[in-house]
Short mmCIF file of C-alpha atoms in Angstrom, two decimals:
data_model
loop_
_atom_site.label_atom_id
_atom_site.label_comp_id
_atom_site.label_asym_id
_atom_site.label_seq_id
_atom_site.Cartn_x
_atom_site.Cartn_y
_atom_site.Cartn_z
CA SER A 108 0.62 -24.50 51.37
CA SER A 109 -0.01 -23.26 47.85
CA SER A 110 -1.91 -24.98 45.09
CA LEU A 111 -2.32 -24.33 41.41
CA ALA A 112 -5.89 -23.99 40.15
CA VAL A 113 -6.36 -24.65 36.45
CA PRO A 114 -9.48 -23.03 34.99
CA PRO A 115 -11.51 -25.02 32.46
CA ALA A 116 -10.56 -24.45 28.81
CA SER A 117 -14.18 -23.81 27.85
CA ALA A 118 -17.59 -23.69 29.42
CA SER A 119 -18.98 -26.37 27.13
CA PRO A 120 -18.61 -30.06 28.01
CA PRO A 121 -16.17 -32.19 25.99
CA SER A 122 -17.58 -33.14 22.61
CA SER A 123 -17.14 -36.84 23.34
CA PHE A 124 -20.14 -36.62 25.69
CA ASN A 125 -22.47 -35.85 22.77
CA THR A 126 -24.70 -38.91 22.44
CA ASP A 127 -26.96 -37.51 19.69
CA ALA A 128 -24.43 -37.91 16.86
CA ALA A 129 -21.46 -40.05 15.87
CA TYR A 130 -18.28 -39.33 17.78
CA GLU A 131 -16.41 -36.61 15.88
CA LEU A 132 -13.17 -38.62 15.87
CA ARG A 133 -14.62 -42.02 14.98
CA ASP A 134 -12.89 -42.08 11.58
CA SER A 135 -9.66 -40.50 12.85
CA PHE A 136 -6.47 -41.58 14.66
CA ILE A 137 -5.64 -40.10 18.06
CA LEU A 138 -2.62 -40.35 20.35
CA ASP A 139 -3.38 -42.43 23.45
CA SER A 140 -0.98 -42.10 26.37
CA GLY A 141 -2.78 -44.81 28.35
CA ALA A 142 -2.84 -47.50 25.65
CA THR A 143 -0.31 -50.32 25.65
CA GLY A 144 -0.97 -51.08 21.98
CA HIS A 145 -2.40 -49.57 18.81
CA ILE A 146 -6.14 -49.97 18.03
CA CYS A 147 -7.91 -49.46 14.72
CA ASN A 148 -11.69 -49.59 14.36
CA ASN A 149 -11.80 -49.92 10.56
CA ARG A 150 -10.89 -53.20 8.80
CA ALA A 151 -10.27 -51.31 5.52
CA ARG A 152 -7.26 -49.61 7.13
CA PHE A 153 -5.31 -52.88 7.39
CA ILE A 154 -2.80 -53.81 4.69
CA GLU A 155 -1.93 -57.05 6.51
CA TYR A 156 -4.49 -58.82 8.66
CA GLN A 157 -4.86 -61.99 10.69
CA PRO A 158 -8.27 -62.76 12.25
CA ALA A 159 -8.18 -63.56 15.95
CA THR A 160 -8.09 -67.31 16.57
CA GLU A 161 -9.34 -67.05 20.14
CA VAL A 162 -11.44 -64.54 22.05
CA GLN A 163 -9.32 -61.64 23.26
CA GLU A 164 -10.63 -58.55 24.92
CA VAL A 165 -9.35 -55.10 25.83
CA LYS A 166 -10.52 -53.44 29.04
CA ILE A 167 -11.94 -49.97 28.43
CA GLY A 168 -13.03 -48.25 31.59
CA ASP A 169 -15.42 -50.65 33.28
CA THR A 170 -16.26 -52.65 30.14
CA TYR A 171 -14.51 -54.83 27.55
CA ALA A 172 -14.19 -54.75 23.75
CA THR A 173 -13.51 -57.84 21.63
CA ILE A 174 -10.50 -57.90 19.31
CA ALA A 175 -11.45 -59.20 15.84
CA GLY A 176 -7.87 -59.55 14.60
CA TYR A 177 -4.39 -58.05 14.35
CA GLY A 178 -2.24 -56.66 11.60
CA MET A 179 -0.50 -53.73 9.95
CA ALA A 180 -2.77 -50.67 9.84
CA VAL A 181 -2.13 -47.43 7.97
CA ALA A 182 -2.78 -43.81 8.88
CA TYR A 183 -2.13 -40.68 6.83
CA MET A 184 -0.17 -38.12 8.81
CA GLU A 185 1.10 -34.64 8.02
CA ARG A 186 4.84 -34.03 7.85
CA PRO A 187 6.39 -30.68 8.89
CA ASP A 188 6.54 -29.62 5.21
CA GLY A 189 2.78 -30.17 4.82
CA THR A 190 2.99 -33.34 2.74
CA ILE A 191 1.08 -36.44 3.80
CA ALA A 192 2.84 -39.68 4.75
CA ARG A 193 1.30 -43.13 4.69
CA VAL A 194 2.45 -44.45 8.06
CA ARG A 195 2.23 -48.12 8.98
CA PHE A 196 1.51 -49.38 12.48
CA ALA A 197 2.48 -53.00 13.18
CA GLU A 198 0.65 -55.32 15.58
CA THR A 199 -2.47 -53.17 15.60
CA ALA A 200 -5.60 -54.63 17.21
CA HIS A 201 -8.77 -54.42 15.11
CA ILE A 202 -11.77 -53.58 17.28
CA PRO A 203 -14.85 -52.91 15.12
CA GLY A 204 -17.17 -50.35 16.66
CA PHE A 205 -14.45 -48.83 18.86
CA HIS A 206 -15.09 -45.09 19.30
CA THR A 207 -11.90 -44.07 17.42
CA SER A 208 -8.54 -45.45 16.31
CA CYS A 209 -5.70 -45.02 18.82
CA ILE A 210 -1.94 -44.87 18.46
CA SER A 211 -0.11 -45.87 21.63
CA VAL A 212 2.38 -43.28 22.90
CA LYS A 213 4.10 -46.10 24.79
CA ARG A 214 4.62 -48.11 21.56
CA LEU A 215 5.93 -45.01 19.78
CA LYS A 216 8.41 -44.43 22.60
CA GLN A 217 9.64 -48.04 22.28
CA ARG A 218 10.49 -47.20 18.63
CA GLY A 219 12.32 -43.98 19.50
CA VAL A 220 9.46 -41.68 18.53
CA TYR A 221 8.57 -39.04 21.10
CA TRP A 222 5.74 -36.54 21.36
CA ASN A 223 6.96 -32.99 21.91
CA THR A 224 4.03 -31.38 23.72
CA TYR A 225 5.51 -27.88 23.35
CA THR A 226 5.53 -28.00 19.56
CA ASN A 227 2.78 -30.63 19.10
CA MET A 228 5.06 -32.69 16.89
CA LEU A 229 6.14 -36.31 16.92
CA GLU A 230 9.94 -36.46 16.83
CA HIS A 231 12.54 -39.07 15.94
CA ASP A 232 16.19 -38.39 16.83
CA ARG A 233 15.01 -34.95 18.03
CA GLN A 234 13.80 -34.10 14.52
CA PRO A 235 10.12 -33.30 13.91
CA ILE A 236 8.47 -35.91 11.69
CA TYR A 237 4.67 -35.50 12.07
CA HIS A 238 2.17 -32.88 13.26
CA VAL A 239 -0.19 -33.52 16.17
CA GLN A 240 -3.45 -31.55 16.09
CA ASP A 241 -5.53 -30.55 19.10
CA LEU A 242 -9.11 -31.29 17.95
CA HIS A 243 -12.32 -32.19 19.79
CA HIS A 244 -10.49 -32.34 23.14
CA GLN A 245 -8.00 -34.96 21.86
CA PHE A 246 -4.55 -35.01 20.29
CA VAL A 247 -5.09 -36.17 16.72
CA LEU A 248 -2.62 -37.66 14.23
CA GLU A 249 -5.08 -38.03 11.36
CA PHE A 250 -8.43 -36.26 11.24
CA ASN A 251 -11.32 -37.37 9.03
CA GLU A 252 -14.62 -35.57 9.42
CA VAL A 253 -17.54 -37.90 10.08
CA THR A 254 -20.14 -37.50 7.34
CA VAL A 255 -23.57 -39.01 6.78
CA ARG A 256 -22.09 -41.25 4.10
CA ASN A 257 -19.45 -42.75 6.35
CA LEU A 258 -21.82 -43.02 9.30
CA TYR A 259 -23.38 -46.05 7.61
CA HIS A 260 -20.48 -47.26 5.44
CA PRO A 261 -17.17 -46.29 7.12
CA GLU A 262 -15.27 -48.72 4.90
CA LEU A 263 -16.16 -46.55 1.87
CA ASN A 264 -14.75 -43.32 3.24
CA CYS A 265 -11.76 -44.12 5.41
CA PHE A 266 -8.93 -42.25 3.67
CA LEU A 267 -8.19 -38.56 3.27
CA THR A 268 -9.98 -37.43 0.14
CA HIS A 269 -9.51 -33.67 0.30
CA ARG A 270 -5.75 -33.63 -0.29
CA HIS A 271 -4.37 -34.01 -3.78
CA SER A 272 -0.88 -34.09 -5.23
CA ALA A 273 0.17 -33.12 -8.73
CA GLN A 274 2.48 -36.12 -8.80
CA PRO A 275 2.06 -39.56 -7.23
CA ARG A 276 4.17 -40.05 -4.13
CA ALA A 277 6.07 -43.24 -3.38
CA ASP A 278 5.47 -44.97 -0.05
CA SER A 279 7.88 -43.87 2.65
CA VAL A 280 10.53 -46.41 3.58
CA ALA A 281 12.03 -44.50 6.51
CA THR A 282 12.20 -46.52 9.69
CA ALA A 283 10.41 -43.75 11.59
CA ASP A 284 7.30 -44.53 9.50
CA ILE A 285 7.13 -48.15 10.64
CA TRP A 286 6.19 -48.34 14.30
#
């Protein structure tokens, strides 16, 4: 009988085990293949919001997190041409204090959006629509570096601030941008 041994990618432990600092992806959006729904940890990311009317919890490992509300959250994702799209995610659970914001691969699949792991792109109708980055041992759709300023006031620093356009860009209306 033969078996395939996969060596570790690096000798250092995953960065998410670092308890001395804020989680590197706290202010970012990652792809989550185990999630049944989208989660956002920052209330400022919601363009539509409804507070929870009853206590609802999400099981995370051997513990639970309380959902504060639901709504339409936004993330800023890179298209194949390098431009940034404001992408809306419907029915997103707001969980303040959650370690990062998560986009459900299952929910994307239900909308006809698939993750091509060979090219690290999200695709719709077999066409690449958004880049997926491999950062801090996770697959990331939007990365925002955690800074001292946003450690204490994440609502003040939740959007990409290092990308600028010479001309304002209209919101995308393509159906692939509304999941």
